[in-house]
mmCIF file of C-alpha atoms in Angstrom:
data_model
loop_
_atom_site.group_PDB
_atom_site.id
_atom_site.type_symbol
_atom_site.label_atom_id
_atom_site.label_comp_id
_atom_site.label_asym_id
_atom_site.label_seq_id
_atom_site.Cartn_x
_atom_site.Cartn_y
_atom_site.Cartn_z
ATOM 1 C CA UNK A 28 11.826 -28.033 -24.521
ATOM 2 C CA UNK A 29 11.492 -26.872 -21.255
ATOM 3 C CA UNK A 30 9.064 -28.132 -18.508
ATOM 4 C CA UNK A 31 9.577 -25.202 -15.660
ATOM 5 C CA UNK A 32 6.406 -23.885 -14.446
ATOM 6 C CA UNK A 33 5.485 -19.655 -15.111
ATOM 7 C CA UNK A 34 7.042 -17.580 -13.017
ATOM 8 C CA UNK A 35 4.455 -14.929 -11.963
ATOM 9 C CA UNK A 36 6.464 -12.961 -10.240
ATOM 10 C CA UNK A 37 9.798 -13.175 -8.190
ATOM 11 C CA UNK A 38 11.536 -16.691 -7.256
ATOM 12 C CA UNK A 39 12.879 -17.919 -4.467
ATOM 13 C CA UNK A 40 15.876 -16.569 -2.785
ATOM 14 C CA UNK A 41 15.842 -13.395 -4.563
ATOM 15 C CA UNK A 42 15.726 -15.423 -8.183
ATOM 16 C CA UNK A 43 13.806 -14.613 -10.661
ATOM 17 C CA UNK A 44 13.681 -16.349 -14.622
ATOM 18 C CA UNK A 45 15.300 -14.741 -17.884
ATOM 19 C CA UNK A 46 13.833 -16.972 -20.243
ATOM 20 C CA UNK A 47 14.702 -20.506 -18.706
ATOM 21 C CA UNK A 48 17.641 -19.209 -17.079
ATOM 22 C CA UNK A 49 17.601 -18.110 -13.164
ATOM 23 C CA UNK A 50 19.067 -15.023 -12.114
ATOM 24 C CA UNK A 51 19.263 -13.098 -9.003
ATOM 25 C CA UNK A 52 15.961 -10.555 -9.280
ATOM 26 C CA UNK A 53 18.767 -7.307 -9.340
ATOM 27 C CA UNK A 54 19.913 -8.728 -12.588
ATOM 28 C CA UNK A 55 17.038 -9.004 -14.575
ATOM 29 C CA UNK A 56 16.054 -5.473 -15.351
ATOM 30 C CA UNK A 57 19.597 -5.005 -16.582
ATOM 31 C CA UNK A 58 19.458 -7.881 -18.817
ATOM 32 C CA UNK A 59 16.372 -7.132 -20.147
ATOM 33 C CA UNK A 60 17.262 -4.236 -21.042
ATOM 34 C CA UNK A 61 19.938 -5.313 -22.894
ATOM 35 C CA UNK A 62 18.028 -7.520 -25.211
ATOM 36 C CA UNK A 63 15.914 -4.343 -26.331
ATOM 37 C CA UNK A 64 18.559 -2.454 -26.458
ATOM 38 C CA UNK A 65 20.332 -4.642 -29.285
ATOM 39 C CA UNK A 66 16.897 -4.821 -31.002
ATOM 40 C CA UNK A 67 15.188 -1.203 -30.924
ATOM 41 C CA UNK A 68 16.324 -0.190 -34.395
ATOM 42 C CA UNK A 69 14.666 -3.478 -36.178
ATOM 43 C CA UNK A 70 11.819 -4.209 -33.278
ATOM 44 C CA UNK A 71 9.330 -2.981 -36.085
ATOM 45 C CA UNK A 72 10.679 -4.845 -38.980
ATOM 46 C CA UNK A 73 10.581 -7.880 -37.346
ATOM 47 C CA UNK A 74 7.687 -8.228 -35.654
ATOM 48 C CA UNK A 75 6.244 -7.887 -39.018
ATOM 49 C CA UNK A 76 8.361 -10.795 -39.961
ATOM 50 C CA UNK A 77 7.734 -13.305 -36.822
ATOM 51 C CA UNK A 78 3.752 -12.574 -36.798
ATOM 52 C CA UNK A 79 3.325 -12.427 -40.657
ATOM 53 C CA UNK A 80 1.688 -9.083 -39.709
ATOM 54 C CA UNK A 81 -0.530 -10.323 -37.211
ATOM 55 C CA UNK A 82 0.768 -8.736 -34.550
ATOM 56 C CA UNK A 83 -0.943 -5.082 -36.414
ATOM 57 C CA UNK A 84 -4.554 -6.986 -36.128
ATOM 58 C CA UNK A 85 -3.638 -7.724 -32.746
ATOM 59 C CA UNK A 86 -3.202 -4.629 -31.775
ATOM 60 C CA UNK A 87 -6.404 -2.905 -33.838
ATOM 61 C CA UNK A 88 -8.205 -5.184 -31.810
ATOM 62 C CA UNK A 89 -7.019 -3.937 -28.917
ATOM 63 C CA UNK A 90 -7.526 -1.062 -30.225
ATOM 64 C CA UNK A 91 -11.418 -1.020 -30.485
ATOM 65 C CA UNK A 92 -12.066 -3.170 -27.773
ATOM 66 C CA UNK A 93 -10.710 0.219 -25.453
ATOM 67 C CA UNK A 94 -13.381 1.992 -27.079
ATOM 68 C CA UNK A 95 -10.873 5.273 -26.260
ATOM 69 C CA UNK A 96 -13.243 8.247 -26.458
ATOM 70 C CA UNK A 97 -12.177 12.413 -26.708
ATOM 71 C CA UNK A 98 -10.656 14.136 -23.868
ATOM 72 C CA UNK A 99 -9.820 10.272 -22.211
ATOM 73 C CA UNK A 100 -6.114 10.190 -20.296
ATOM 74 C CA UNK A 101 -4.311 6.981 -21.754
ATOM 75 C CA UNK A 102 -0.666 5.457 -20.540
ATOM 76 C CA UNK A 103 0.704 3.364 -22.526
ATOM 77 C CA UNK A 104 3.417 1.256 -20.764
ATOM 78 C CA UNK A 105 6.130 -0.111 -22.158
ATOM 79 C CA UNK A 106 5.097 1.449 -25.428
ATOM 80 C CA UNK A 107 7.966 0.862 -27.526
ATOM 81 C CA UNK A 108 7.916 2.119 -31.008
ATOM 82 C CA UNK A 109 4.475 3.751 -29.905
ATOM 83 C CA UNK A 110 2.047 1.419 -32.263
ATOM 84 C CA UNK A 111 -1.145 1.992 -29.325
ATOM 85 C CA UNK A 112 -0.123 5.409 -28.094
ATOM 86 C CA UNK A 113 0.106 6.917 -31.715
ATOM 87 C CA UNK A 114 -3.770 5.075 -32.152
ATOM 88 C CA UNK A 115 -4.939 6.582 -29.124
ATOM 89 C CA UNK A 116 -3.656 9.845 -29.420
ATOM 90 C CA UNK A 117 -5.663 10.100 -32.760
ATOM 91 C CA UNK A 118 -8.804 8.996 -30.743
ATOM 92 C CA UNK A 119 -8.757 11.037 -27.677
ATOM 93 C CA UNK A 120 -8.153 14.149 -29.637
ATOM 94 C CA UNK A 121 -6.727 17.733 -28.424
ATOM 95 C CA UNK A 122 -8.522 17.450 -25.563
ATOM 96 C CA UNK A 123 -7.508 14.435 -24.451
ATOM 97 C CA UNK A 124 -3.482 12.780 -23.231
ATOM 98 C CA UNK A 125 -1.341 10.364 -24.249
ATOM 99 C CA UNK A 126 1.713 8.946 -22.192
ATOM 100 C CA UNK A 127 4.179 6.722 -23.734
ATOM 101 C CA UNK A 128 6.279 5.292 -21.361
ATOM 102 C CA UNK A 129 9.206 2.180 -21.246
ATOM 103 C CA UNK A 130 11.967 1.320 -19.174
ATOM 104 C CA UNK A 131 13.891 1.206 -22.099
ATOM 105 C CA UNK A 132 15.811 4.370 -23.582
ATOM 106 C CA UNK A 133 16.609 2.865 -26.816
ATOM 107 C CA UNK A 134 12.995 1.484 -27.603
ATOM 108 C CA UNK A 135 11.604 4.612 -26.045
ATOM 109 C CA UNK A 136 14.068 6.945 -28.732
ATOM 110 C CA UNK A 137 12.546 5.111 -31.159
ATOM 111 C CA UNK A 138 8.704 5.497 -29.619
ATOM 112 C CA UNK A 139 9.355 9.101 -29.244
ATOM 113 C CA UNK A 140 11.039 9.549 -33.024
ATOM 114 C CA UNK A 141 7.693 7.743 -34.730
ATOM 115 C CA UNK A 142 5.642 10.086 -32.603
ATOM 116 C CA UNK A 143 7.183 13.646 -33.512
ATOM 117 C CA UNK A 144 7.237 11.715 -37.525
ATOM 118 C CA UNK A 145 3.544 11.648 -37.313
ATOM 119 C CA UNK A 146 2.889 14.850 -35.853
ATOM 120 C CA UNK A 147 2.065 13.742 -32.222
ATOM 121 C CA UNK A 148 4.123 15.489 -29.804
ATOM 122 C CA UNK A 149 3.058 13.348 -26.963
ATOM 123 C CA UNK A 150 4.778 13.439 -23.359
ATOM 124 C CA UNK A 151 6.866 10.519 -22.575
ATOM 125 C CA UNK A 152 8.668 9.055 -19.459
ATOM 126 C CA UNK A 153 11.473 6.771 -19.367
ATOM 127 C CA UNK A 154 10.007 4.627 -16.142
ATOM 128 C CA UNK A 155 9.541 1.267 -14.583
ATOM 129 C CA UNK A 156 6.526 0.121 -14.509
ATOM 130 C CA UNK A 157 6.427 -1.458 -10.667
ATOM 131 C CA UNK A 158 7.010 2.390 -9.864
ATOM 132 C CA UNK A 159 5.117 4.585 -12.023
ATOM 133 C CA UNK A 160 5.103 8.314 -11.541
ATOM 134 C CA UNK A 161 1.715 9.507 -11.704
ATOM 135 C CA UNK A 162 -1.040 10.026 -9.196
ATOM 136 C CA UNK A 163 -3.604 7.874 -7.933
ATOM 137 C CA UNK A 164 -7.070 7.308 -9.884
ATOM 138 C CA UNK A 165 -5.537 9.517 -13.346
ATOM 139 C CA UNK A 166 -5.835 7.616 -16.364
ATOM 140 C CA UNK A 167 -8.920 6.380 -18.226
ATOM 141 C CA UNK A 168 -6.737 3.972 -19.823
ATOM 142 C CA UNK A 169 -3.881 1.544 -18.824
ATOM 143 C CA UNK A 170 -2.137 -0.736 -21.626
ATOM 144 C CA UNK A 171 0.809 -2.887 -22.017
ATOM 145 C CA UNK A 172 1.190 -5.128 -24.667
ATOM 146 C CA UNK A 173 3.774 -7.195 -25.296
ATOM 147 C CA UNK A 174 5.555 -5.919 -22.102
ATOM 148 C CA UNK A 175 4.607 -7.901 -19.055
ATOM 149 C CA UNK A 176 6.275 -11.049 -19.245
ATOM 150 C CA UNK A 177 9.686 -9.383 -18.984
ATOM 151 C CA UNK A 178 9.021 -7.586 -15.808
ATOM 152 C CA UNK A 179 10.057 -8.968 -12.566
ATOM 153 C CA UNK A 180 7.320 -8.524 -10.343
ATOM 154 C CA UNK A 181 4.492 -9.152 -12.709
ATOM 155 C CA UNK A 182 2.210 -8.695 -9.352
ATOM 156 C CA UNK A 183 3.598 -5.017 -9.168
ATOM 157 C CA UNK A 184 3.513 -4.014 -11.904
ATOM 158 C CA UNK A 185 -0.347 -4.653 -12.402
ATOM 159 C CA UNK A 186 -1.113 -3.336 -8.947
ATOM 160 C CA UNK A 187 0.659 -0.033 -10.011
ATOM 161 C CA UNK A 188 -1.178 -0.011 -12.996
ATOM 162 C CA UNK A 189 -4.699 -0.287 -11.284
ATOM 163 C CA UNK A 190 -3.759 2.653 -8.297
ATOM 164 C CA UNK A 191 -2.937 4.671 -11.836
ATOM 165 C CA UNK A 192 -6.308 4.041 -13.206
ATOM 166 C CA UNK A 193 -9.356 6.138 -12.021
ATOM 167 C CA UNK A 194 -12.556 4.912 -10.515
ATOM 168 C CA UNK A 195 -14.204 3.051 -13.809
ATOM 169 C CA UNK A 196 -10.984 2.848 -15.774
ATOM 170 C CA UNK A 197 -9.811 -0.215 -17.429
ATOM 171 C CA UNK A 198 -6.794 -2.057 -17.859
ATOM 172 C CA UNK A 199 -5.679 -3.825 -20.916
ATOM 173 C CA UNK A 200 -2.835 -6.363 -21.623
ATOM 174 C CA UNK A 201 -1.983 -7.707 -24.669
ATOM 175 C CA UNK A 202 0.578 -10.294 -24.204
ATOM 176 C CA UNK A 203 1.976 -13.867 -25.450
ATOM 177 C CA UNK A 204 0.022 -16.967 -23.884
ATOM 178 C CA UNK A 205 -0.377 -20.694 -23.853
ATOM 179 C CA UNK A 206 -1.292 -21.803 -27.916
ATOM 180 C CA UNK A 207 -3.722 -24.621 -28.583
ATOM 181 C CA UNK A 208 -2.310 -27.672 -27.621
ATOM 182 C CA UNK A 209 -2.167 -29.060 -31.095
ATOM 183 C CA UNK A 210 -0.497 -26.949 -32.032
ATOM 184 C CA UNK A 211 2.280 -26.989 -29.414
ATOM 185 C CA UNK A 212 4.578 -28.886 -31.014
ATOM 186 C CA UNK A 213 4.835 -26.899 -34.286
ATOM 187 C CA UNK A 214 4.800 -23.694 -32.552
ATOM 188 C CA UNK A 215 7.710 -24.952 -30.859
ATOM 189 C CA UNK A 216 9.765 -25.458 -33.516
ATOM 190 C CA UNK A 217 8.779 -21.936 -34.940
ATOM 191 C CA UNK A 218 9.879 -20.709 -31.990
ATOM 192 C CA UNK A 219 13.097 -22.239 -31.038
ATOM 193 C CA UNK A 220 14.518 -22.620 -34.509
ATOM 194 C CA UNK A 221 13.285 -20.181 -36.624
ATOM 195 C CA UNK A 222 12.775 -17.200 -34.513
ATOM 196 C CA UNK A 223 16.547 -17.130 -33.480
ATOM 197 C CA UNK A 224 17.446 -17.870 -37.012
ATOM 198 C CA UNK A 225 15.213 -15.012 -38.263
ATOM 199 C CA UNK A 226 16.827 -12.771 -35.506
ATOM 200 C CA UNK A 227 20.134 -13.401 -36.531
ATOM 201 C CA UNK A 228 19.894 -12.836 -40.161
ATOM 202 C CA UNK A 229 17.440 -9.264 -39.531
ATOM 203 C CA UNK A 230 18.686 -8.199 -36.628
ATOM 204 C CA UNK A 231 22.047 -9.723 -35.997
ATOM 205 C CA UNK A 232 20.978 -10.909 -32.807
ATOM 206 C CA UNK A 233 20.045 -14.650 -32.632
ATOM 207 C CA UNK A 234 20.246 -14.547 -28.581
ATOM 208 C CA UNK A 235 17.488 -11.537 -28.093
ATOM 209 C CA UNK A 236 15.250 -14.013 -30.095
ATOM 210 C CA UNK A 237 15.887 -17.028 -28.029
ATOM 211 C CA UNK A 238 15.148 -15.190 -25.226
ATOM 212 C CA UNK A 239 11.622 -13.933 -26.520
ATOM 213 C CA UNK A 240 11.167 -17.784 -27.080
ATOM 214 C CA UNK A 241 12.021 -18.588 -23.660
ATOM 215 C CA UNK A 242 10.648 -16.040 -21.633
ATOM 216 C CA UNK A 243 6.859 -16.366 -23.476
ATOM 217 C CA UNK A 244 7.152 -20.294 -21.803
ATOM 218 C CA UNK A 245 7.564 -18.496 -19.022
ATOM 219 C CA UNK A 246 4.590 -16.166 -18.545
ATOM 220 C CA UNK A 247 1.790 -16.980 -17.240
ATOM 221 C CA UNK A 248 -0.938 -18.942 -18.934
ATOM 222 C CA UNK A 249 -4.516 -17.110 -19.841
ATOM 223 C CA UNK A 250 -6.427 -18.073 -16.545
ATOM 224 C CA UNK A 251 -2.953 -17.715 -14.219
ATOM 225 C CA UNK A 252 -2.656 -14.481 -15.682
ATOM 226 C CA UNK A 253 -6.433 -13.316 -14.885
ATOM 227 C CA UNK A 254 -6.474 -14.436 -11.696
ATOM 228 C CA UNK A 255 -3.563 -12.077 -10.863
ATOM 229 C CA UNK A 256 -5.647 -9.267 -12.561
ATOM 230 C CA UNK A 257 -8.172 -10.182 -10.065
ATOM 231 C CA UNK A 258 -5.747 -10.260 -7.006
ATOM 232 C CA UNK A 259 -4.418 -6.673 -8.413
ATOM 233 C CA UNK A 260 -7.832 -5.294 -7.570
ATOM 234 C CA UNK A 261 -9.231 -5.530 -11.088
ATOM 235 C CA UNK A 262 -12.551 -6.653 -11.388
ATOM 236 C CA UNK A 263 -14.945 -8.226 -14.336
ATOM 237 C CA UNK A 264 -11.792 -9.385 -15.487
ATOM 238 C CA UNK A 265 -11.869 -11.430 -19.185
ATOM 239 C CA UNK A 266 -9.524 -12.722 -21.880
ATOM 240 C CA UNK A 267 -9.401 -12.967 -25.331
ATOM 241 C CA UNK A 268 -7.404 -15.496 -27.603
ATOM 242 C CA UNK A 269 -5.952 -14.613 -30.351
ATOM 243 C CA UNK A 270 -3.918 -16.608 -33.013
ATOM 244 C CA UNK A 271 -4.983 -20.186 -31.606
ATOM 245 C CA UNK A 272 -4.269 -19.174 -28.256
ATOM 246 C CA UNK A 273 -0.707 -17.855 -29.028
ATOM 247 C CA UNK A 274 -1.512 -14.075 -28.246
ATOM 248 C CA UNK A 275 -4.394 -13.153 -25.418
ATOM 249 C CA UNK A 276 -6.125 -10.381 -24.776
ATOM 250 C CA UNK A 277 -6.640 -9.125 -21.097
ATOM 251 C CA UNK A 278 -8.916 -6.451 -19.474
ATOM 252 C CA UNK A 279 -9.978 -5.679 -16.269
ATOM 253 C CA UNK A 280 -11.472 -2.484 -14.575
ATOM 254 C CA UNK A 281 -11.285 -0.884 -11.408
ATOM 255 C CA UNK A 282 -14.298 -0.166 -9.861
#
């Protein structure tokens, strides 16, 4: 497999990765959103299938740990099929908001779809996340899960997401990470045979799946990755494994 280093935000020369490939930075978006494109309409379905359902525990621990109270603002970025925003909007209540955003029509059609299905007419906002359109010091609540390894400027991103956040508010990022080492080698193989196979014979798309492989190598490890919460601005940052290590759980507040 391969032995390149994170990338934690741009590369050199205007380079950035997609999965272990280099590309100029101007391509990246586009290709990313490519790979979600193709997948949108089975997203659900298989992340059932790669995470043996894990990824739902994941996520109702994430959940909890927000401790979302009624009449709390909450953006949820790069929301996807809306799995946290639908959860918070049941826990902030009338009084409270719930933003589902992505930079992604096709995953945000679906996000918005579920939504209206379960009776939550919630605002959405096709966006990027390095330039989000909301004020400074609004939301209670910042989350991303599964989202930040496929931005560009991871750096950004998270510094966008902290001006967003009011005095007190908290930022939470649920993302891939470095597994226990003993478990490396296995995990591999999951990964770089089965995955692809998986998204071939679900989705049609072997290639979107190889990617996902690739481009969790790529992100930064658990203590990388809270060190740039830090350098965002965040303070009493912590982290959370999950799954051996394979999933980790982020938060950080702005004080």
């Amino acid at each position: 497999m391969s032995k390149e280093m994170p990338n934690t935000g741009s590369g050199a020369e205007g380079s950035t990765h997609f999965g272990f490939e280099q590309v100029p930075e101007s391509e990246k978006a586009q290709r990313v959103r490519g790979v979600f494109s193709s997948v949108a309409q089975k997203y659900d379905v298989m992340n059932d299938l790669m995470s043996g359902g894990l990824h739902r525990l994941w996520k109702h621990f994430t959940i909890q740990l927000a401790a979302v109270r009624p009449g709390e603002r909450v953006l949820d970025v790069a929301g996807g099929t809306a799995d946290l925003s639908l959860a918070f909007a049941k826990k902030v209540g009338p009084t409270g908001q719930v933003w589902l955003t992505d930079i992604n029509h096709a995953m945000l059609s679906v996000g918005r779809d579920r939504t209206v299905d379960h009776g939550h007419l919630l605002p959405t906002a096709q966006c990027d996340a390095e330039k989000l359109p909301f004020p400074d010091n609004h939301f209670d609540l910042v989350t991303v899960a599964f989202g930040l390894r496929n931005m560009t400027h991871k750096d950004a991103a998270l510094a966008e997401m902290r001006r967003v956040l009011r005095p007190g508010g908290r930022l939470m990022v649920l993302e891939f990470s470095k597994i226990w080492q003993p478990l490396s080698k296995a995990y591999d193989l999951y990964s770089f045979k089965v995955l692809p196979w998986l998204g071939n014979k679900v989705a049609g798309d072997a290639d979107s799946y190889r990617y996902l492989a690739e481009s969790i190598r790529m992100h930064p490890d658990q203590d990388t990755l809270a060190g740039m919460l830090r350098a965002a601005g965040l303070d009493r940052v912590e982290y959370f494994n999950l799954a051996a290590g394979a999933v980790a759980l982020h938060r950080g507040y702005k004080l």
